[in-house]
XYZ file of N, CA, C and O in Angstrom:
844
model
N 0.835 -1.199 0.000
C 0.000 0.000 0.000
C 0.873 1.253 0.000
O 1.972 1.262 0.535
N 0.333 2.335 -0.585
C 1.102 3.562 -0.688
C 1.485 4.119 0.674
O 2.585 4.608 0.873
N 0.561 4.050 1.620
C 0.816 4.645 2.924
C 1.925 3.974 3.695
O 2.492 4.547 4.613
N 2.251 2.739 3.341
C 3.263 1.994 4.082
C 4.669 2.198 3.528
O 5.637 1.721 4.094
N 4.788 2.901 2.413
C 6.088 3.055 1.776
C 6.798 4.336 2.211
O 6.173 5.361 2.434
N 8.106 4.226 2.311
C 8.946 5.396 2.542
C 9.390 5.888 1.163
O 10.343 5.378 0.580
N 8.660 6.873 0.625
C 8.908 7.284 -0.750
C 10.270 7.944 -0.929
O 10.877 7.856 -1.996
N 10.750 8.618 0.096
C 12.092 9.202 0.008
C 13.119 8.100 -0.233
O 14.003 8.229 -1.089
N 12.988 7.006 0.512
C 13.924 5.880 0.378
C 13.766 5.202 -0.978
O 14.757 4.809 -1.615
N 12.536 5.074 -1.451
C 12.286 4.449 -2.754
C 12.952 5.255 -3.870
O 13.643 4.714 -4.735
N 12.766 6.581 -3.836
C 13.359 7.455 -4.858
C 14.879 7.411 -4.774
O 15.582 7.317 -5.785
N 15.384 7.474 -3.553
C 16.836 7.443 -3.348
C 17.437 6.161 -3.906
O 18.453 6.191 -4.617
N 16.821 5.029 -3.607
C 17.335 3.736 -4.073
C 17.340 3.652 -5.601
O 18.286 3.131 -6.206
N 16.285 4.159 -6.223
C 16.196 4.097 -7.682
C 17.261 4.969 -8.340
O 17.882 4.576 -9.332
N 17.482 6.160 -7.786
C 18.494 7.053 -8.351
C 19.894 6.473 -8.183
O 20.749 6.614 -9.060
N 20.128 5.819 -7.063
C 21.428 5.185 -6.842
C 21.651 4.050 -7.841
O 22.751 3.867 -8.371
N 20.592 3.290 -8.140
C 20.699 2.219 -9.139
C 21.082 2.789 -10.503
O 21.944 2.262 -11.207
N 20.408 3.879 -10.883
C 20.700 4.516 -12.174
C 22.133 5.025 -12.195
O 22.863 4.867 -13.179
N 22.548 5.637 -11.090
C 23.903 6.181 -11.000
C 24.949 5.089 -11.185
O 25.952 5.279 -11.873
N 24.714 3.934 -10.591
C 25.679 2.836 -10.700
C 25.788 2.334 -12.135
O 26.859 1.929 -12.583
N 24.677 2.368 -12.860
C 24.709 1.951 -14.266
C 25.540 2.920 -15.108
O 26.156 2.537 -16.104
N 25.538 4.193 -14.699
C 26.254 5.220 -15.459
C 27.700 5.390 -15.011
O 28.472 6.087 -15.662
N 28.053 4.757 -13.901
C 29.391 4.945 -13.333
C 30.467 4.380 -14.254
O 30.206 3.534 -15.112
N 31.696 4.867 -14.058
C 32.819 4.372 -14.842
C 33.002 2.879 -14.606
O 32.917 2.405 -13.477
N 33.224 2.141 -15.684
C 33.540 0.719 -15.543
C 35.059 0.591 -15.509
O 35.747 1.019 -16.426
N 35.563 0.034 -14.427
C 36.999 0.002 -14.220
C 37.641 -1.231 -14.846
O 37.175 -2.346 -14.679
N 38.728 -0.996 -15.548
C 39.522 -2.045 -16.172
C 40.850 -2.087 -15.425
O 41.472 -1.048 -15.196
N 41.298 -3.278 -15.056
C 42.531 -3.379 -14.268
C 43.741 -2.824 -15.011
O 44.723 -2.416 -14.395
N 43.684 -2.810 -16.328
C 44.787 -2.258 -17.116
C 44.424 -0.920 -17.749
O 45.077 -0.475 -18.691
N 43.365 -0.305 -17.249
C 42.940 0.974 -17.796
C 42.703 1.991 -16.695
O 42.198 1.663 -15.622
N 43.088 3.227 -16.959
C 42.894 4.325 -16.021
C 42.179 5.452 -16.760
O 42.579 5.825 -17.868
N 41.121 5.975 -16.163
C 40.430 7.105 -16.785
C 41.106 8.405 -16.352
O 41.584 8.516 -15.219
N 41.147 9.365 -17.256
C 41.794 10.644 -16.945
C 41.181 11.279 -15.699
O 41.877 11.926 -14.912
N 39.889 11.077 -15.496
C 39.239 11.610 -14.296
C 39.926 11.112 -13.032
O 40.102 11.862 -12.063
N 40.345 9.847 -13.036
C 40.990 9.262 -11.861
C 42.374 9.851 -11.617
O 42.867 9.866 -10.487
N 43.002 10.327 -12.674
C 44.367 10.832 -12.573
C 44.393 12.300 -12.180
O 45.255 12.748 -11.427
N 43.442 13.056 -12.697
C 43.473 14.500 -12.467
C 42.888 14.893 -11.119
O 43.068 16.018 -10.675
N 42.181 13.979 -10.471
C 41.740 14.237 -9.103
C 42.739 13.566 -8.160
O 43.757 13.008 -8.589
N 42.457 13.600 -6.882
C 43.327 12.989 -5.881
C 43.482 11.487 -6.145
O 42.489 10.762 -6.273
N 44.723 11.013 -6.222
C 44.980 9.595 -6.488
C 44.443 8.702 -5.375
O 43.988 7.581 -5.616
N 44.493 9.212 -4.166
C 44.002 8.443 -3.019
C 42.490 8.249 -3.122
O 41.968 7.169 -2.839
N 41.781 9.288 -3.546
C 40.338 9.190 -3.771
C 40.041 8.141 -4.839
O 39.158 7.287 -4.670
N 40.785 8.190 -5.942
C 40.572 7.225 -7.023
C 40.859 5.799 -6.559
O 40.157 4.859 -6.944
N 41.886 5.655 -5.735
C 42.229 4.327 -5.207
C 41.097 3.784 -4.336
O 40.664 2.634 -4.496
N 40.601 4.613 -3.424
C 39.513 4.174 -2.548
C 38.253 3.844 -3.347
O 37.532 2.896 -3.026
N 37.981 4.621 -4.381
C 36.786 4.386 -5.190
C 36.834 3.019 -5.865
O 35.804 2.398 -6.097
N 38.033 2.558 -6.162
C 38.175 1.240 -6.790
C 38.271 0.115 -5.768
O 37.620 -0.916 -5.907
N 39.106 0.321 -4.758
C 39.473 -0.781 -3.873
C 38.567 -0.937 -2.654
O 38.349 -2.055 -2.184
N 38.070 0.168 -2.137
C 37.253 0.089 -0.919
C 36.278 1.263 -0.865
O 36.368 2.128 0.007
N 35.336 1.319 -1.804
C 34.452 2.488 -1.892
C 33.379 2.508 -0.816
O 32.949 1.463 -0.328
N 32.982 3.713 -0.456
C 31.805 3.864 0.389
C 30.577 3.503 -0.434
O 30.582 3.597 -1.658
N 29.504 3.123 0.256
C 28.246 2.871 -0.435
C 27.803 4.163 -1.114
O 27.898 5.248 -0.541
N 27.338 4.054 -2.348
C 26.937 5.235 -3.112
C 25.916 6.061 -2.335
O 24.931 5.548 -1.831
N 26.162 7.350 -2.254
C 25.283 8.237 -1.521
C 24.338 8.950 -2.477
O 24.631 9.120 -3.655
N 23.229 9.399 -1.936
C 22.184 10.022 -2.753
C 22.706 11.251 -3.496
O 22.484 11.413 -4.693
N 23.422 12.124 -2.800
C 23.918 13.345 -3.438
C 24.905 13.021 -4.549
O 24.902 13.641 -5.613
N 25.768 12.027 -4.312
C 26.721 11.620 -5.338
C 26.001 11.028 -6.545
O 26.411 11.210 -7.690
N 24.919 10.306 -6.263
C 24.139 9.703 -7.343
C 23.540 10.781 -8.237
O 23.588 10.692 -9.465
N 22.977 11.818 -7.631
C 22.381 12.906 -8.409
C 23.430 13.603 -9.274
O 23.192 13.906 -10.446
N 24.591 13.863 -8.689
C 25.665 14.524 -9.428
C 26.111 13.671 -10.611
O 26.297 14.169 -11.723
N 26.272 12.379 -10.368
C 26.717 11.472 -11.424
C 25.693 11.376 -12.549
O 26.044 11.394 -13.733
N 24.416 11.292 -12.181
C 23.355 11.216 -13.192
C 23.326 12.489 -14.029
O 23.219 12.448 -15.255
N 23.446 13.631 -13.356
C 23.403 14.912 -14.066
C 24.554 15.027 -15.054
O 24.356 15.346 -16.228
N 25.767 14.754 -14.584
C 26.943 14.890 -15.442
C 26.909 13.877 -16.583
O 27.193 14.215 -17.739
N 26.556 12.637 -16.276
C 26.519 11.599 -17.308
C 25.437 11.889 -18.339
O 25.631 11.668 -19.540
N 24.300 12.401 -17.873
C 23.206 12.722 -18.790
C 23.604 13.843 -19.741
O 23.287 13.808 -20.931
N 24.320 14.839 -19.203
C 24.779 15.948 -20.040
C 25.732 15.442 -21.118
O 25.617 15.803 -22.295
N 26.665 14.576 -20.714
C 27.635 14.037 -21.668
C 26.936 13.237 -22.764
O 27.260 13.361 -23.948
N 25.953 12.410 -22.373
C 25.232 11.609 -23.364
C 24.389 12.490 -24.278
O 24.307 12.262 -25.484
N 23.765 13.524 -23.713
C 22.932 14.431 -24.504
C 23.767 15.139 -25.569
O 23.307 15.384 -26.688
N 25.011 15.458 -25.218
C 25.904 16.156 -26.146
C 26.691 15.189 -27.033
O 27.592 15.599 -27.756
N 26.315 13.905 -26.961
C 27.014 12.868 -27.738
C 28.491 12.794 -27.365
O 29.376 12.731 -28.235
N 28.757 12.833 -26.073
C 30.130 12.742 -25.593
C 30.811 11.464 -26.060
O 30.167 10.434 -26.279
N 32.120 11.548 -26.205
C 32.893 10.437 -26.765
C 34.020 10.052 -25.805
O 34.660 10.910 -25.200
N 34.263 8.749 -25.690
C 35.395 8.241 -24.914
C 36.409 7.626 -25.869
O 36.039 6.901 -26.793
N 37.677 7.931 -25.637
C 38.730 7.382 -26.495
C 39.854 6.826 -25.633
O 40.098 7.290 -24.519
N 40.549 5.844 -26.182
C 41.629 5.157 -25.472
C 42.990 5.610 -25.991
O 43.172 5.833 -27.186
N 43.939 5.738 -25.064
C 45.320 6.085 -25.401
C 46.215 5.012 -24.786
O 46.271 4.868 -23.565
N 46.899 4.250 -25.630
C 47.683 3.110 -25.150
C 49.139 3.496 -24.898
O 49.776 4.175 -25.703
N 49.644 3.039 -23.741
C 51.062 3.179 -23.414
C 51.515 1.822 -22.886
O 51.238 1.464 -21.737
N 52.155 1.045 -23.745
C 52.569 -0.315 -23.394
C 51.348 -1.112 -22.931
O 50.388 -1.258 -23.675
N 51.354 -1.590 -21.677
C 50.223 -2.400 -21.211
C 49.156 -1.572 -20.500
O 48.202 -2.117 -19.943
N 49.308 -0.257 -20.530
C 48.373 0.632 -19.843
C 47.516 1.397 -20.847
O 48.020 1.927 -21.834
N 46.220 1.444 -20.576
C 45.301 2.229 -21.405
C 44.781 3.404 -20.582
O 44.335 3.226 -19.447
N 44.874 4.595 -21.151
C 44.332 5.792 -20.505
C 43.106 6.225 -21.301
O 43.173 6.383 -22.518
N 41.983 6.403 -20.599
C 40.735 6.778 -21.254
C 40.372 8.227 -20.934
O 40.588 8.699 -19.818
N 39.818 8.890 -21.923
C 39.308 10.248 -21.711
C 37.923 10.346 -22.338
O 37.676 9.785 -23.404
N 37.044 11.058 -21.658
C 35.698 11.304 -22.172
C 35.505 12.807 -22.305
O 35.743 13.547 -21.348
N 35.101 13.246 -23.480
C 34.850 14.672 -23.689
C 33.363 14.888 -23.939
O 32.677 14.029 -24.489
N 32.881 16.044 -23.528
C 31.454 16.333 -23.662
C 31.063 16.688 -25.093
O 30.016 16.276 -25.585
N 31.917 17.455 -25.755
C 31.542 17.962 -27.074
C 32.784 18.187 -27.927
O 33.791 18.705 -27.445
N 32.715 17.779 -29.192
C 33.768 18.061 -30.166
C 33.135 18.813 -31.327
O 32.133 18.372 -31.892
N 33.717 19.953 -31.668
C 33.190 20.786 -32.749
C 34.151 20.765 -33.932
O 35.335 21.103 -33.787
N 33.637 20.348 -35.088
C 34.402 20.347 -36.347
C 35.729 19.593 -36.248
O 36.689 19.907 -36.974
N 35.794 18.643 -35.341
C 37.000 17.815 -35.175
C 38.260 18.611 -34.848
O 39.381 18.106 -35.032
N 38.094 19.844 -34.377
C 39.290 20.605 -34.008
C 39.122 21.389 -32.706
O 39.968 22.203 -32.359
N 38.046 21.117 -31.977
C 37.843 21.810 -30.707
C 37.095 20.916 -29.717
O 36.044 20.366 -30.035
N 37.683 20.775 -28.535
C 37.060 20.015 -27.446
C 36.442 20.990 -26.453
O 37.049 22.008 -26.111
N 35.232 20.671 -25.991
C 34.591 21.480 -24.955
C 34.115 20.551 -23.841
O 33.392 19.587 -24.091
N 34.553 20.842 -22.629
C 34.088 20.110 -21.454
C 33.279 21.049 -20.566
O 33.700 22.177 -20.298
N 32.118 20.588 -20.129
C 31.222 21.390 -19.305
C 31.325 20.959 -17.844
O 31.332 19.760 -17.540
N 31.393 21.945 -16.958
C 31.526 21.666 -15.525
C 30.454 22.439 -14.760
O 30.465 23.672 -14.756
N 29.508 21.741 -14.118
C 28.494 22.443 -13.322
C 29.095 22.977 -12.026
O 29.868 22.287 -11.356
N 28.760 24.207 -11.680
C 29.268 24.838 -10.459
C 28.145 25.633 -9.803
O 27.152 25.977 -10.445
N 28.304 25.923 -8.526
C 27.324 26.759 -7.833
C 27.649 28.240 -7.998
O 26.773 29.100 -7.915
N 28.929 28.532 -8.259
C 29.375 29.913 -8.432
C 30.401 29.970 -9.558
O 31.298 29.128 -9.636
N 30.261 30.949 -10.429
C 31.185 31.087 -11.556
C 32.592 31.404 -11.031
O 32.780 32.368 -10.279
N 33.594 30.616 -11.397
C 34.957 30.860 -10.914
C 35.672 31.950 -11.719
O 35.312 32.229 -12.866
N 36.673 32.546 -11.092
C 37.485 33.547 -11.790
C 38.542 32.885 -12.665
O 38.970 33.449 -13.679
N 38.952 31.687 -12.247
C 39.982 30.965 -12.980
C 39.567 29.494 -13.100
O 38.826 28.983 -12.262
N 40.056 28.799 -14.104
C 39.750 27.367 -14.212
C 40.465 26.578 -13.119
O 41.570 26.939 -12.702
N 39.826 25.514 -12.655
C 40.444 24.675 -11.627
C 41.569 23.857 -12.262
O 41.426 23.363 -13.388
N 42.699 23.708 -11.568
C 43.822 22.937 -12.123
C 43.430 21.533 -12.589
O 43.925 21.056 -13.617
N 42.548 20.863 -11.840
C 42.114 19.520 -12.243
C 41.424 19.544 -13.603
O 41.619 18.652 -14.440
N 40.605 20.576 -13.827
C 39.890 20.688 -15.102
C 40.853 21.018 -16.244
O 40.668 20.560 -17.379
N 41.875 21.808 -15.945
C 42.895 22.109 -16.956
C 43.644 20.840 -17.362
O 43.845 20.575 -18.555
N 44.044 20.057 -16.362
C 44.750 18.811 -16.645
C 43.877 17.859 -17.457
O 44.340 17.214 -18.400
N 42.605 17.791 -17.082
C 41.678 16.875 -17.765
C 41.500 17.269 -19.230
O 41.625 16.431 -20.135
N 41.207 18.531 -19.471
C 40.955 18.971 -20.844
C 42.226 18.912 -21.680
O 42.194 18.522 -22.856
N 43.350 19.263 -21.080
C 44.617 19.183 -21.811
C 44.921 17.739 -22.210
O 45.311 17.465 -23.357
N 44.729 16.807 -21.280
C 44.963 15.391 -21.593
C 44.018 14.920 -22.695
O 44.414 14.167 -23.595
N 42.784 15.381 -22.637
C 41.806 15.013 -23.670
C 42.256 15.501 -25.044
O 42.072 14.810 -26.059
N 42.855 16.682 -25.090
C 43.320 17.238 -26.363
C 44.407 16.360 -26.983
O 44.459 16.183 -28.205
N 45.268 15.779 -26.150
C 46.309 14.884 -26.659
C 45.718 13.537 -27.061
O 46.060 12.982 -28.111
N 44.847 13.007 -26.230
C 44.276 11.688 -26.507
C 43.414 11.709 -27.763
O 43.396 10.752 -28.544
N 42.717 12.821 -27.999
C 41.877 12.947 -29.192
C 42.622 13.608 -30.356
O 42.057 13.763 -31.436
N 43.873 14.010 -30.108
C 44.698 14.661 -31.129
C 43.991 15.891 -31.707
O 43.817 16.034 -32.922
N 43.590 16.771 -30.804
C 42.886 17.998 -31.175
C 43.619 19.191 -30.565
O 44.103 19.128 -29.431
N 43.702 20.274 -31.319
C 44.496 21.429 -30.892
C 43.757 22.334 -29.913
O 44.316 22.810 -28.933
N 42.467 22.596 -30.155
C 41.732 23.565 -29.347
C 40.940 22.926 -28.224
O 40.368 21.841 -28.378
N 40.901 23.609 -27.082
C 40.139 23.088 -25.954
C 39.558 24.198 -25.101
O 40.191 25.243 -24.918
N 38.336 23.973 -24.598
C 37.682 24.941 -23.723
C 37.041 24.225 -22.539
O 36.558 23.101 -22.663
N 37.052 24.912 -21.406
C 36.296 24.473 -20.228
C 35.178 25.480 -20.032
O 35.429 26.688 -19.992
N 33.952 24.992 -19.918
C 32.804 25.876 -19.707
C 32.196 25.561 -18.343
O 31.735 24.447 -18.097
N 32.239 26.539 -17.446
C 31.594 26.409 -16.139
C 30.210 27.047 -16.222
O 30.068 28.144 -16.768
N 29.211 26.368 -15.680
C 27.862 26.924 -15.729
C 27.126 26.665 -14.419
O 27.399 25.690 -13.716
N 26.206 27.561 -14.100
C 25.432 27.466 -12.863
C 24.003 27.038 -13.169
O 23.558 27.118 -14.324
N 23.252 26.611 -12.153
C 21.840 26.255 -12.370
C 21.010 27.423 -12.902
O 19.973 27.214 -13.535
N 21.481 28.659 -12.651
C 20.744 29.842 -13.117
C 21.015 30.157 -14.585
O 20.409 31.068 -15.151
N 21.932 29.420 -15.201
C 22.218 29.645 -16.614
C 23.409 30.544 -16.879
O 23.735 30.822 -18.034
N 24.086 31.001 -15.829
C 25.295 31.803 -16.031
C 26.434 30.863 -16.434
O 26.494 29.717 -15.991
N 27.333 31.361 -17.267
C 28.453 30.517 -17.665
C 29.662 31.369 -18.035
O 29.548 32.563 -18.321
N 30.805 30.730 -18.002
C 32.046 31.366 -18.427
C 32.906 30.290 -19.070
O 32.870 29.131 -18.655
N 33.638 30.665 -20.114
C 34.495 29.688 -20.774
C 35.960 30.098 -20.638
O 36.283 31.287 -20.610
N 36.817 29.092 -20.538
C 38.259 29.311 -20.452
C 38.944 28.490 -21.541
O 38.678 27.291 -21.688
N 39.806 29.149 -22.284
C 40.576 28.459 -23.316
C 41.727 27.690 -22.665
O 42.323 28.152 -21.685
N 42.028 26.521 -23.198
C 43.121 25.694 -22.677
C 44.201 25.581 -23.748
O 43.929 25.154 -24.873
N 45.408 25.987 -23.403
C 46.541 25.868 -24.323
C 47.155 24.478 -24.184
O 47.434 24.024 -23.070
N 47.367 23.830 -25.291
C 47.889 22.461 -25.282
C 49.308 22.440 -24.727
O 50.186 23.163 -25.201
N 49.514 21.605 -23.709
C 50.813 21.548 -23.035
C 51.297 20.104 -22.940
O 50.673 19.275 -22.268
N 52.408 19.821 -23.596
C 52.983 18.476 -23.542
C 53.449 18.145 -22.129
O 53.313 17.010 -21.660
N 53.980 19.139 -21.441
C 54.464 18.921 -20.077
C 53.323 18.499 -19.151
O 53.477 17.592 -18.324
N 52.171 19.153 -19.283
C 51.013 18.791 -18.462
C 50.538 17.377 -18.785
O 50.159 16.615 -17.890
N 50.576 17.014 -20.061
C 50.142 15.670 -20.447
C 51.109 14.618 -19.911
O 50.687 13.545 -19.458
N 52.394 14.915 -19.943
C 53.384 13.983 -19.404
C 53.156 13.760 -17.909
O 53.372 12.662 -17.393
N 52.716 14.810 -17.220
C 52.406 14.681 -15.798
C 51.227 13.731 -15.594
O 51.225 12.903 -14.676
N 50.225 13.842 -16.456
C 49.061 12.955 -16.376
C 49.473 11.507 -16.633
O 49.049 10.589 -15.925
N 50.312 11.294 -17.638
C 50.787 9.939 -17.953
C 51.573 9.366 -16.779
O 51.407 8.196 -16.407
N 52.420 10.194 -16.178
C 53.203 9.734 -15.028
C 52.293 9.339 -13.870
O 52.475 8.291 -13.237
N 51.288 10.162 -13.603
C 50.350 9.852 -12.521
C 49.545 8.585 -12.835
O 49.228 7.803 -11.939
N 49.241 8.387 -14.101
C 48.506 7.181 -14.499
C 49.345 5.931 -14.234
O 48.833 4.917 -13.734
N 50.619 5.997 -14.574
C 51.509 4.856 -14.336
C 51.603 4.539 -12.841
O 51.564 3.370 -12.434
N 51.735 5.591 -12.036
C 51.864 5.394 -10.588
C 50.589 4.791 -10.008
O 50.634 3.826 -9.236
N 49.440 5.348 -10.384
C 48.171 4.827 -9.870
C 47.957 3.388 -10.323
O 47.508 2.539 -9.540
N 48.291 3.108 -11.565
C 48.151 1.746 -12.099
C 48.989 0.761 -11.287
O 48.528 -0.335 -10.924
N 50.218 1.145 -10.969
C 51.112 0.290 -10.189
C 50.586 0.090 -8.766
O 50.576 -1.032 -8.245
N 50.134 1.174 -8.143
C 49.631 1.083 -6.773
C 48.376 0.210 -6.694
O 48.186 -0.540 -5.727
N 47.534 0.295 -7.702
C 46.337 -0.549 -7.733
C 46.716 -2.022 -7.861
O 46.131 -2.885 -7.198
N 47.700 -2.309 -8.703
C 48.140 -3.698 -8.882
C 48.746 -4.247 -7.598
O 48.532 -5.408 -7.240
N 49.500 -3.393 -6.898
C 50.176 -3.833 -5.678
C 49.319 -3.632 -4.430
O 49.743 -3.973 -3.325
N 48.129 -3.053 -4.619
C 47.201 -2.780 -3.518
C 47.860 -1.937 -2.425
O 47.751 -2.219 -1.229
N 48.536 -0.890 -2.871
C 49.186 0.049 -1.962
C 48.478 1.397 -2.050
O 48.311 1.946 -3.139
N 48.084 1.923 -0.910
C 47.357 3.192 -0.873
C 48.278 4.353 -1.241
O 49.379 4.463 -0.697
N 47.858 5.230 -2.153
C 48.685 6.396 -2.509
C 48.882 7.327 -1.317
O 48.120 7.301 -0.350
N 49.898 8.160 -1.411
C 50.154 9.140 -0.357
C 49.045 10.184 -0.365
O 48.355 10.392 -1.370
N 48.875 10.850 0.762
C 47.879 11.916 0.871
C 48.311 13.100 0.009
O 49.482 13.481 -0.007
N 47.358 13.668 -0.724
C 47.605 14.856 -1.545
C 46.742 15.994 -0.999
O 45.638 16.235 -1.492
N 47.219 16.691 0.029
C 46.391 17.688 0.713
C 45.944 18.828 -0.201
O 46.723 19.352 -0.995
N 44.670 19.192 -0.097
C 44.137 20.352 -0.809
C 42.851 20.782 -0.117
O 42.349 20.093 0.782
N 42.298 21.922 -0.549
C 41.046 22.398 0.047
C 39.887 21.449 -0.240
O 38.874 21.446 0.464
N 40.033 20.605 -1.273
C 38.977 19.656 -1.619
C 38.857 18.539 -0.580
O 37.839 17.850 -0.530
N 39.888 18.380 0.242
C 39.855 17.327 1.268
C 38.678 17.507 2.225
O 38.094 16.533 2.699
N 38.326 18.771 2.523
C 37.283 19.027 3.511
C 35.922 18.485 3.092
O 35.104 18.128 3.935
N 35.668 18.428 1.798
C 34.373 17.934 1.323
C 34.452 16.491 0.819
O 33.465 15.957 0.314
N 35.610 15.869 0.971
C 35.793 14.502 0.484
C 35.183 13.497 1.456
O 35.357 13.596 2.673
N 34.494 12.501 0.907
C 33.847 11.496 1.758
C 34.853 10.570 2.436
O 34.505 9.845 3.368
N 36.108 10.597 1.980
C 37.135 9.753 2.590
C 38.048 10.548 3.526
O 39.132 10.082 3.877
N 37.616 11.720 3.932
C 38.452 12.601 4.754
C 39.008 11.879 5.979
O 40.201 11.955 6.279
N 38.153 11.174 6.705
C 38.592 10.560 7.956
C 39.587 9.425 7.735
O 40.371 9.108 8.625
N 39.572 8.826 6.571
C 40.568 7.786 6.289
C 41.966 8.392 6.185
O 42.957 7.718 6.454
N 42.023 9.643 5.777
C 43.319 10.302 5.602
C 43.750 11.084 6.836
O 44.929 11.107 7.184
N 42.782 11.733 7.496
C 43.133 12.664 8.566
C 42.463 12.373 9.901
O 42.616 13.137 10.849
N 41.702 11.298 9.989
C 41.061 10.957 11.249
C 40.073 12.016 11.689
O 39.259 12.491 10.913
N 40.165 12.444 12.952
C 39.212 13.392 13.531
C 39.746 14.826 13.546
O 39.297 15.648 14.331
N 40.682 15.151 12.665
C 41.356 16.447 12.748
C 40.697 17.546 11.931
O 41.269 18.607 11.736
N 39.489 17.320 11.456
C 38.871 18.229 10.498
C 38.781 19.672 10.984
O 38.902 20.608 10.214
N 38.560 19.884 12.260
C 38.339 21.236 12.763
C 39.591 21.885 13.351
O 39.543 23.012 13.806
N 40.698 21.175 13.351
C 41.879 21.708 14.024
C 42.593 22.751 13.181
O 42.606 22.696 11.959
N 43.227 23.714 13.882
C 43.999 24.730 13.189
C 45.196 24.125 12.482
O 45.599 24.562 11.410
N 45.771 23.076 13.102
C 46.909 22.399 12.488
C 46.507 21.780 11.156
O 47.270 21.788 10.191
N 45.291 21.274 11.107
C 44.798 20.668 9.874
C 44.699 21.708 8.767
O 45.035 21.454 7.613
N 44.257 22.909 9.113
C 44.167 23.988 8.128
C 45.542 24.327 7.567
O 45.694 24.584 6.374
N 46.545 24.320 8.442
C 47.904 24.614 7.995
C 48.425 23.534 7.051
O 49.085 23.816 6.049
N 48.123 22.275 7.381
C 48.562 21.157 6.541
C 47.989 21.287 5.137
O 48.661 21.057 4.136
N 46.724 21.699 5.066
C 46.052 21.803 3.774
C 46.345 23.122 3.065
O 45.866 23.355 1.963
N 47.104 23.988 3.731
C 47.478 25.236 3.083
C 46.379 26.262 3.016
O 46.406 27.160 2.179
N 45.383 26.146 3.911
C 44.277 27.102 3.900
C 44.112 27.767 5.261
O 43.058 28.274 5.591
N 45.170 27.752 6.054
C 45.106 28.392 7.357
C 45.025 29.906 7.235
O 45.314 30.481 6.189
N 44.629 30.540 8.307
C 44.517 31.997 8.288
C 45.892 32.632 8.177
O 46.842 32.227 8.836
N 45.982 33.646 7.343
C 47.247 34.355 7.192
C 47.479 35.269 8.386
O 46.569 35.944 8.845
N 48.704 35.281 8.857
C 49.034 36.114 10.019
C 49.521 37.481 9.560
O 50.102 37.611 8.504
């Protein structure tokens, strides 16, 4: 009967199921650029010992995946010996321009380094010269940033891919990569325990108050 059901739980469970269907399928010899350009420790935990999918994460994944599919996003493989690196782009225009869309709550003044690394790597993997990152808000505001193709940045991505691939094979947890993103990470306590509110923790992450 309708009255006996917890509809919030029913909706949550269904969205989580959809999210899991859209999630990245992991290959032991393949690394997605998304895994490399974010924290390696986060990517390791997501593969080896993930938390149960949460409702908010499910919504974000569905939204991003739906946007990519709507824009006919494409995934391509880049082989390096026994390692495959995958990149997915949201939009390719005239085979000479990549555009990746990033939903945000507030329009940024500068592109995030992770997004720069991701789009730059995509430009090499797809062998395309031009690249843009477009940040947009729910209100329809947006800003675009041009990405200059950098071989050095791509080499950094390849190096990180090799390291993550090796650590996954050996089941060794990557070192902590402190940043402001740690505070909102679901694996925070695995890295820092109960130190979230401490002043020392702020200093470690490089976001302490300036004296």
